[in-house]
Amino acid sequence: MDIAGIRLKNPVMPASGTFGSGQEYSGFVDLNQLGAVVTKGVSCVPWEGNPAPRIMETASGMINAVGLQNPGIDVFIERDLPFLRQFDTKVIVNICG
């Protein structure tokens, strides 16, 4: 399967923000079986996100306003990218601004 000229072995990939940067779910999901890992949002500088409460349950689901909390690109490059490179899958980084 091709998306924008990038060859994926299959179309299965987690939605951004639901899978962290992959390490959080690697004990439950074989990342080698995914077409790609889509990371949570990564910004140029660390973002604390919104103050609590961040999640509100409703009658038909939930509303969240986490605020794109993330450690920033430097931590992502040092910590998360080396972890992801050990797997035979593409990595799609969600960059937020």
mmCIF file with all atom_site columns, C-alpha atoms in Angstrom:
data_model
loop_
_atom_site.group_PDB
_atom_site.id
_atom_site.type_symbol
_atom_site.label_atom_id
_atom_site.label_alt_id
_atom_site.label_comp_id
_atom_site.label_asym_id
_atom_site.label_entity_id
_atom_site.label_seq_id
_atom_site.pdbx_PDB_ins_code
_atom_site.Cartn_x
_atom_site.Cartn_y
_atom_site.Cartn_z
_atom_site.occupancy
_atom_site.B_iso_or_equiv
_atom_site.pdbx_formal_charge
_atom_site.auth_seq_id
_atom_site.auth_comp_id
_atom_site.auth_asym_id
_atom_site.auth_atom_id
_atom_site.pdbx_PDB_model_num
ATOM 1  C CA . MET A 1 1  ? 0.000   0.000  0.000  1.00 0.00 ? 1  MET A CA 1
ATOM 2  C CA . ASP A 1 2  ? 1.280   3.457  -0.899 1.00 0.00 ? 2  ASP A CA 1
ATOM 3  C CA . ILE A 1 3  ? 0.395   6.703  0.859  1.00 0.00 ? 3  ILE A CA 1
ATOM 4  C CA . ALA A 1 4  ? 1.976   9.846  -0.599 1.00 0.00 ? 4  ALA A CA 1
ATOM 5  C CA . GLY A 1 5  ? 4.754   7.739  -2.130 1.00 0.00 ? 5  GLY A CA 1
ATOM 6  C CA . ILE A 1 6  ? 5.571   5.932  1.120  1.00 0.00 ? 6  ILE A CA 1
ATOM 7  C CA . ARG A 1 7  ? 5.241   2.152  0.936  1.00 0.00 ? 7  ARG A CA 1
ATOM 8  C CA . LEU A 1 8  ? 3.462   0.558  3.901  1.00 0.00 ? 8  LEU A CA 1
ATOM 9  C CA . LYS A 1 9  ? 3.176   -3.203 4.338  1.00 0.00 ? 9  LYS A CA 1
ATOM 10 C CA . ASN A 1 10 ? -0.487  -2.779 5.353  1.00 0.00 ? 10 ASN A CA 1
ATOM 11 C CA . PRO A 1 11 ? -2.979  0.009  6.147  1.00 0.00 ? 11 PRO A CA 1
ATOM 12 C CA . VAL A 1 12 ? -3.105  -0.639 9.907  1.00 0.00 ? 12 VAL A CA 1
ATOM 13 C CA . MET A 1 13 ? -1.888  2.259  12.025 1.00 0.00 ? 13 MET A CA 1
ATOM 14 C CA . PRO A 1 14 ? -3.051  3.808  15.298 1.00 0.00 ? 14 PRO A CA 1
ATOM 15 C CA . ALA A 1 15 ? -4.629  7.254  15.291 1.00 0.00 ? 15 ALA A CA 1
ATOM 16 C CA . SER A 1 16 ? -2.317  10.004 16.464 1.00 0.00 ? 16 SER A CA 1
ATOM 17 C CA . GLY A 1 17 ? -2.646  10.695 20.154 1.00 0.00 ? 17 GLY A CA 1
ATOM 18 C CA . THR A 1 18 ? -4.080  7.289  21.022 1.00 0.00 ? 18 THR A CA 1
ATOM 19 C CA . PHE A 1 19 ? -0.827  5.306  20.984 1.00 0.00 ? 19 PHE A CA 1
ATOM 20 C CA . GLY A 1 20 ? 1.692   7.617  22.628 1.00 0.00 ? 20 GLY A CA 1
ATOM 21 C CA . SER A 1 21 ? 4.939   7.114  20.768 1.00 0.00 ? 21 SER A CA 1
ATOM 22 C CA . GLY A 1 22 ? 4.568   3.346  20.551 1.00 0.00 ? 22 GLY A CA 1
ATOM 23 C CA . GLN A 1 23 ? 6.585   2.339  23.593 1.00 0.00 ? 23 GLN A CA 1
ATOM 24 C CA . GLU A 1 24 ? 3.521   2.557  25.824 1.00 0.00 ? 24 GLU A CA 1
ATOM 25 C CA . TYR A 1 25 ? 1.767   -0.194 23.826 1.00 0.00 ? 25 TYR A CA 1
ATOM 26 C CA . SER A 1 26 ? 4.717   -2.308 22.702 1.00 0.00 ? 26 SER A CA 1
ATOM 27 C CA . GLY A 1 27 ? 3.978   -4.891 25.408 1.00 0.00 ? 27 GLY A CA 1
ATOM 28 C CA . PHE A 1 28 ? 0.473   -5.387 24.023 1.00 0.00 ? 28 PHE A CA 1
ATOM 29 C CA . VAL A 1 29 ? 0.901   -4.922 20.267 1.00 0.00 ? 29 VAL A CA 1
ATOM 30 C CA . ASP A 1 30 ? 3.667   -6.228 17.993 1.00 0.00 ? 30 ASP A CA 1
ATOM 31 C CA . LEU A 1 31 ? 4.753   -2.954 16.388 1.00 0.00 ? 31 LEU A CA 1
ATOM 32 C CA . ASN A 1 32 ? 6.362   -4.948 13.553 1.00 0.00 ? 32 ASN A CA 1
ATOM 33 C CA . GLN A 1 33 ? 2.867   -5.926 12.405 1.00 0.00 ? 33 GLN A CA 1
ATOM 34 C CA . LEU A 1 34 ? 1.670   -2.336 11.934 1.00 0.00 ? 34 LEU A CA 1
ATOM 35 C CA . GLY A 1 35 ? 1.839   -0.508 8.629  1.00 0.00 ? 35 GLY A CA 1
ATOM 36 C CA . ALA A 1 36 ? 3.064   2.520  10.582 1.00 0.00 ? 36 ALA A CA 1
ATOM 37 C CA . VAL A 1 37 ? 3.234   3.922  14.083 1.00 0.00 ? 37 VAL A CA 1
ATOM 38 C CA . VAL A 1 38 ? 1.650   7.377  14.210 1.00 0.00 ? 38 VAL A CA 1
ATOM 39 C CA . THR A 1 39 ? 3.028   9.265  17.196 1.00 0.00 ? 39 THR A CA 1
ATOM 40 C CA . LYS A 1 40 ? 1.193   11.606 19.481 1.00 0.00 ? 40 LYS A CA 1
ATOM 41 C CA . GLY A 1 41 ? 1.789   15.291 18.768 1.00 0.00 ? 41 GLY A CA 1
ATOM 42 C CA . VAL A 1 42 ? 5.380   16.493 19.133 1.00 0.00 ? 42 VAL A CA 1
ATOM 43 C CA . SER A 1 43 ? 6.187   20.198 19.429 1.00 0.00 ? 43 SER A CA 1
ATOM 44 C CA . CYS A 1 44 ? 9.446   22.135 19.135 1.00 0.00 ? 44 CYS A CA 1
ATOM 45 C CA . VAL A 1 45 ? 9.452   22.821 22.868 1.00 0.00 ? 45 VAL A CA 1
ATOM 46 C CA . PRO A 1 46 ? 7.915   20.863 25.765 1.00 0.00 ? 46 PRO A CA 1
ATOM 47 C CA . TRP A 1 47 ? 4.209   21.559 26.360 1.00 0.00 ? 47 TRP A CA 1
ATOM 48 C CA . GLU A 1 48 ? 2.599   20.979 29.748 1.00 0.00 ? 48 GLU A CA 1
ATOM 49 C CA . GLY A 1 49 ? -0.870  20.677 28.280 1.00 0.00 ? 49 GLY A CA 1
ATOM 50 C CA . ASN A 1 50 ? -4.065  21.843 29.937 1.00 0.00 ? 50 ASN A CA 1
ATOM 51 C CA . PRO A 1 51 ? -4.654  21.797 33.687 1.00 0.00 ? 51 PRO A CA 1
ATOM 52 C CA . ALA A 1 52 ? -6.961  19.160 35.185 1.00 0.00 ? 52 ALA A CA 1
ATOM 53 C CA . PRO A 1 53 ? -9.679  18.219 34.667 1.00 0.00 ? 53 PRO A CA 1
ATOM 54 C CA . ARG A 1 54 ? -8.760  17.176 31.117 1.00 0.00 ? 54 ARG A CA 1
ATOM 55 C CA . ILE A 1 55 ? -11.411 14.538 30.502 1.00 0.00 ? 55 ILE A CA 1
ATOM 56 C CA . MET A 1 56 ? -15.171 14.767 31.037 1.00 0.00 ? 56 MET A CA 1
ATOM 57 C CA . GLU A 1 57 ? -17.509 11.811 30.710 1.00 0.00 ? 57 GLU A CA 1
ATOM 58 C CA . THR A 1 58 ? -20.772 12.491 28.880 1.00 0.00 ? 58 THR A CA 1
ATOM 59 C CA . ALA A 1 59 ? -23.895 10.413 28.242 1.00 0.00 ? 59 ALA A CA 1
ATOM 60 C CA . SER A 1 60 ? -22.639 9.514  24.765 1.00 0.00 ? 60 SER A CA 1
ATOM 61 C CA . GLY A 1 61 ? -18.879 9.231  25.313 1.00 0.00 ? 61 GLY A CA 1
ATOM 62 C CA . MET A 1 62 ? -16.234 11.609 26.577 1.00 0.00 ? 62 MET A CA 1
ATOM 63 C CA . ILE A 1 63 ? -14.692 14.954 25.803 1.00 0.00 ? 63 ILE A CA 1
ATOM 64 C CA . ASN A 1 64 ? -10.981 15.466 26.235 1.00 0.00 ? 64 ASN A CA 1
ATOM 65 C CA . ALA A 1 65 ? -8.832  18.564 26.273 1.00 0.00 ? 65 ALA A CA 1
ATOM 66 C CA . VAL A 1 66 ? -5.384  17.229 27.147 1.00 0.00 ? 66 VAL A CA 1
ATOM 67 C CA . GLY A 1 67 ? -3.755  20.126 25.329 1.00 0.00 ? 67 GLY A CA 1
ATOM 68 C CA . LEU A 1 68 ? -1.130  18.173 23.365 1.00 0.00 ? 68 LEU A CA 1
ATOM 69 C CA . GLN A 1 69 ? 1.078   17.547 26.408 1.00 0.00 ? 69 GLN A CA 1
ATOM 70 C CA . ASN A 1 70 ? 4.461   16.307 25.179 1.00 0.00 ? 70 ASN A CA 1
ATOM 71 C CA . PRO A 1 71 ? 8.147   16.466 26.146 1.00 0.00 ? 71 PRO A CA 1
ATOM 72 C CA . GLY A 1 72 ? 9.235   18.303 22.963 1.00 0.00 ? 72 GLY A CA 1
ATOM 73 C CA . ILE A 1 73 ? 11.258  17.324 19.909 1.00 0.00 ? 73 ILE A CA 1
ATOM 74 C CA . ASP A 1 74 ? 14.626  16.997 21.689 1.00 0.00 ? 74 ASP A CA 1
ATOM 75 C CA . VAL A 1 75 ? 13.299  14.317 24.061 1.00 0.00 ? 75 VAL A CA 1
ATOM 76 C CA . PHE A 1 76 ? 11.436  12.644 21.191 1.00 0.00 ? 76 PHE A CA 1
ATOM 77 C CA . ILE A 1 77 ? 14.671  12.413 19.157 1.00 0.00 ? 77 ILE A CA 1
ATOM 78 C CA . GLU A 1 78 ? 16.731  11.160 22.114 1.00 0.00 ? 78 GLU A CA 1
ATOM 79 C CA . ARG A 1 79 ? 14.240  8.749  23.684 1.00 0.00 ? 79 ARG A CA 1
ATOM 80 C CA . ASP A 1 80 ? 11.396  7.798  21.360 1.00 0.00 ? 80 ASP A CA 1
ATOM 81 C CA . LEU A 1 81 ? 12.978  7.719  17.916 1.00 0.00 ? 81 LEU A CA 1
ATOM 82 C CA . PRO A 1 82 ? 15.733  5.202  18.850 1.00 0.00 ? 82 PRO A CA 1
ATOM 83 C CA . PHE A 1 83 ? 13.052  2.956  20.361 1.00 0.00 ? 83 PHE A CA 1
ATOM 84 C CA . LEU A 1 84 ? 10.904  3.145  17.209 1.00 0.00 ? 84 LEU A CA 1
ATOM 85 C CA . ARG A 1 85 ? 13.839  2.491  14.866 1.00 0.00 ? 85 ARG A CA 1
ATOM 86 C CA . GLN A 1 86 ? 14.259  -1.036 16.216 1.00 0.00 ? 86 GLN A CA 1
ATOM 87 C CA . PHE A 1 87 ? 10.979  -2.100 14.569 1.00 0.00 ? 87 PHE A CA 1
ATOM 88 C CA . ASP A 1 88 ? 10.256  -3.008 10.959 1.00 0.00 ? 88 ASP A CA 1
ATOM 89 C CA . THR A 1 89 ? 7.537   -0.412 10.493 1.00 0.00 ? 89 THR A CA 1
ATOM 90 C CA . LYS A 1 90 ? 7.237   3.134  9.237  1.00 0.00 ? 90 LYS A CA 1
ATOM 91 C CA . VAL A 1 91 ? 7.047   6.012  11.690 1.00 0.00 ? 91 VAL A CA 1
ATOM 92 C CA . ILE A 1 92 ? 4.753   8.966  11.070 1.00 0.00 ? 92 ILE A CA 1
ATOM 93 C CA . VAL A 1 93 ? 5.460   11.837 13.445 1.00 0.00 ? 93 VAL A CA 1
ATOM 94 C CA . ASN A 1 94 ? 2.592   14.175 14.233 1.00 0.00 ? 94 ASN A CA 1
ATOM 95 C CA . ILE A 1 95 ? 4.180   17.622 14.500 1.00 0.00 ? 95 ILE A CA 1
ATOM 96 C CA . CYS A 1 96 ? 2.126   20.250 16.321 1.00 0.00 ? 96 CYS A CA 1
ATOM 97 C CA . GLY A 1 97 ? 2.785   23.948 16.391 1.00 0.00 ? 97 GLY A CA 1
#
